[in-house]
Coordinates of C-alpha atoms in Angstrom, one line a residue:
M268 CA 0.0 0.0 0.0
K269 CA 3.0 2.3 0.4
R270 CA 3.1 2.6 -3.4
L271 CA -0.1 4.7 -3.1
F272 CA 2.1 7.4 -1.5
D273 CA 4.3 7.8 -4.5
P274 CA 5.2 11.5 -4.9
L275 CA 3.9 11.7 -8.4
F276 CA 0.6 10.0 -7.5
I277 CA 0.1 12.4 -4.6
S278 CA 0.8 15.2 -7.0
Y279 CA -1.9 13.9 -9.4
C280 CA -4.4 13.8 -6.5
L281 CA -3.5 17.2 -5.2
L282 CA -3.7 18.9 -8.6
W283 CA -7.1 17.2 -9.3
G284 CA -8.4 18.3 -5.9
I285 CA -7.2 21.9 -6.4
I286 CA -8.8 22.2 -9.8
H287 CA -12.1 20.8 -8.6
L288 CA -12.0 23.0 -5.5
C289 CA -11.4 26.1 -7.8
R290 CA -14.3 25.0 -10.0
Y291 CA -16.6 24.6 -7.0
L292 CA -15.6 28.1 -5.8
H293 CA -16.3 29.4 -9.3
Q294 CA -12.6 30.5 -9.7
P295 CA -11.3 28.1 -12.4
V296 CA -7.6 28.2 -13.1
P297 CA -7.6 29.1 -16.8
L298 CA -4.6 27.1 -18.1
L299 CA -5.2 24.1 -16.0
N300 CA -9.0 23.8 -15.8
G301 CA -9.6 22.5 -19.3
H302 CA -7.7 19.3 -19.7
L303 CA -5.3 18.7 -16.8
T304 CA -7.8 16.6 -15.0
D305 CA -8.3 14.5 -18.1
F306 CA -4.5 14.2 -18.5
L307 CA -4.3 13.0 -14.9
A308 CA -7.2 10.6 -15.0
V309 CA -5.5 7.6 -16.6
P310 CA -2.3 7.9 -14.6
A311 CA -4.3 8.1 -11.3
M312 CA -6.5 5.1 -12.3
A313 CA -3.5 3.2 -13.5
H314 CA -1.5 3.8 -10.4
I315 CA -4.3 2.6 -8.1
A316 CA -5.0 -0.4 -10.3
L317 CA -1.3 -1.3 -10.5
T318 CA -0.9 -1.1 -6.7
F319 CA -3.8 -3.5 -6.2
T320 CA -2.5 -5.7 -9.1
R321 CA 0.9 -6.0 -7.4
L322 CA -0.6 -6.7 -4.0
F323 CA -3.4 -9.2 -4.9
I324 CA -2.9 -10.6 -8.4
V325 CA 0.7 -10.9 -9.4
R326 CA 2.3 -10.5 -5.9
N327 CA 5.3 -8.9 -7.5
Q328 CA 6.3 -5.4 -6.6
Q329 CA 8.4 -5.0 -9.7
Y330 CA 5.5 -5.7 -12.1
T331 CA 4.5 -2.9 -14.4
Y332 CA 1.7 -2.5 -16.9
P333 CA 2.8 -2.8 -20.5
L334 CA 2.1 0.2 -22.7
F335 CA -0.8 -1.7 -24.4
Y336 CA -2.7 -1.9 -21.1
L337 CA -2.3 1.8 -20.5
L338 CA -3.4 2.7 -24.0
F339 CA -6.4 0.4 -23.5
M340 CA -7.3 2.3 -20.4
A341 CA -7.2 5.5 -22.5
V342 CA -9.4 4.0 -25.1
Y343 CA -11.9 2.7 -22.5
T344 CA -11.9 6.1 -20.7
S345 CA -12.4 7.9 -24.0
V346 CA -15.3 5.7 -25.0
V347 CA -17.1 6.0 -21.7
F348 CA -16.6 9.7 -21.1
E349 CA -16.5 11.1 -24.6
W350 CA -18.9 8.9 -26.5
L351 CA -21.2 7.0 -24.1
M352 CA -21.8 9.5 -21.3
P353 CA -22.6 12.5 -23.6
R354 CA -25.3 10.3 -25.2
L355 CA -26.8 9.5 -21.8
S356 CA -26.6 12.9 -20.0
P357 CA -26.5 16.5 -21.1
V358 CA -24.0 17.2 -18.2
Y359 CA -21.2 15.6 -20.3
T360 CA -19.8 17.0 -23.5
R361 CA -17.7 15.4 -26.3
D362 CA -14.2 16.9 -26.7
I363 CA -11.5 15.4 -28.9
W364 CA -8.9 17.2 -26.8
D365 CA -10.0 15.2 -23.7
V366 CA -9.3 12.1 -25.7
V367 CA -5.8 13.5 -26.6
A368 CA -5.3 14.2 -22.9
Y369 CA -6.2 10.6 -21.9
F370 CA -3.7 9.2 -24.3
A371 CA -1.0 11.8 -23.3
G372 CA -1.6 10.8 -19.7
S373 CA -1.1 7.1 -20.6
L374 CA 2.2 7.8 -22.3
F375 CA 3.3 10.1 -19.4
Y376 CA 2.4 7.3 -16.9
Y377 CA 4.3 4.7 -19.0
C378 CA 7.4 7.0 -19.1
F379 CA 7.5 7.8 -15.4
H380 CA 6.0 4.7 -13.8
G381 CA 5.9 2.0 -16.5
R382 CA 9.6 1.2 -16.9
P383 CA 11.1 -1.7 -14.8
A384 CA 12.4 -0.7 -11.4
T385 CA 16.0 -1.0 -12.5
A386 CA 15.5 1.7 -15.1
R387 CA 14.1 4.3 -12.7
Q388 CA 14.3 5.4 -9.1
E389 CA 12.1 3.6 -6.7
Y390 CA 10.6 5.3 -3.7
P391 CA 10.6 3.4 -0.4

């Protein structure tokens, strides 16, 4: 469970929280409000899923998701939030840039979390 306290993961959560708090207070942060939460969505979901995968499924703390899995998460998130949900609720809107952000977030996560532990610094 200590993997959930990775500095990057904590940063994802703090940024997401700040952006949503600013939205709630009707003071959106112009450059960050639009797509940063979409960029952070896949890395945050992947990090939580990977932590539980390592603990309960593969039982190997060095295991990482292959790029294909992360890209699949981006496809799935895109389909749900950019195609399905806008058809079911007027609260959601379609935005191709959100899809780009999901895929960019996947690649970001792969670059900073997806490499084997020997190729990057591990946090205790």
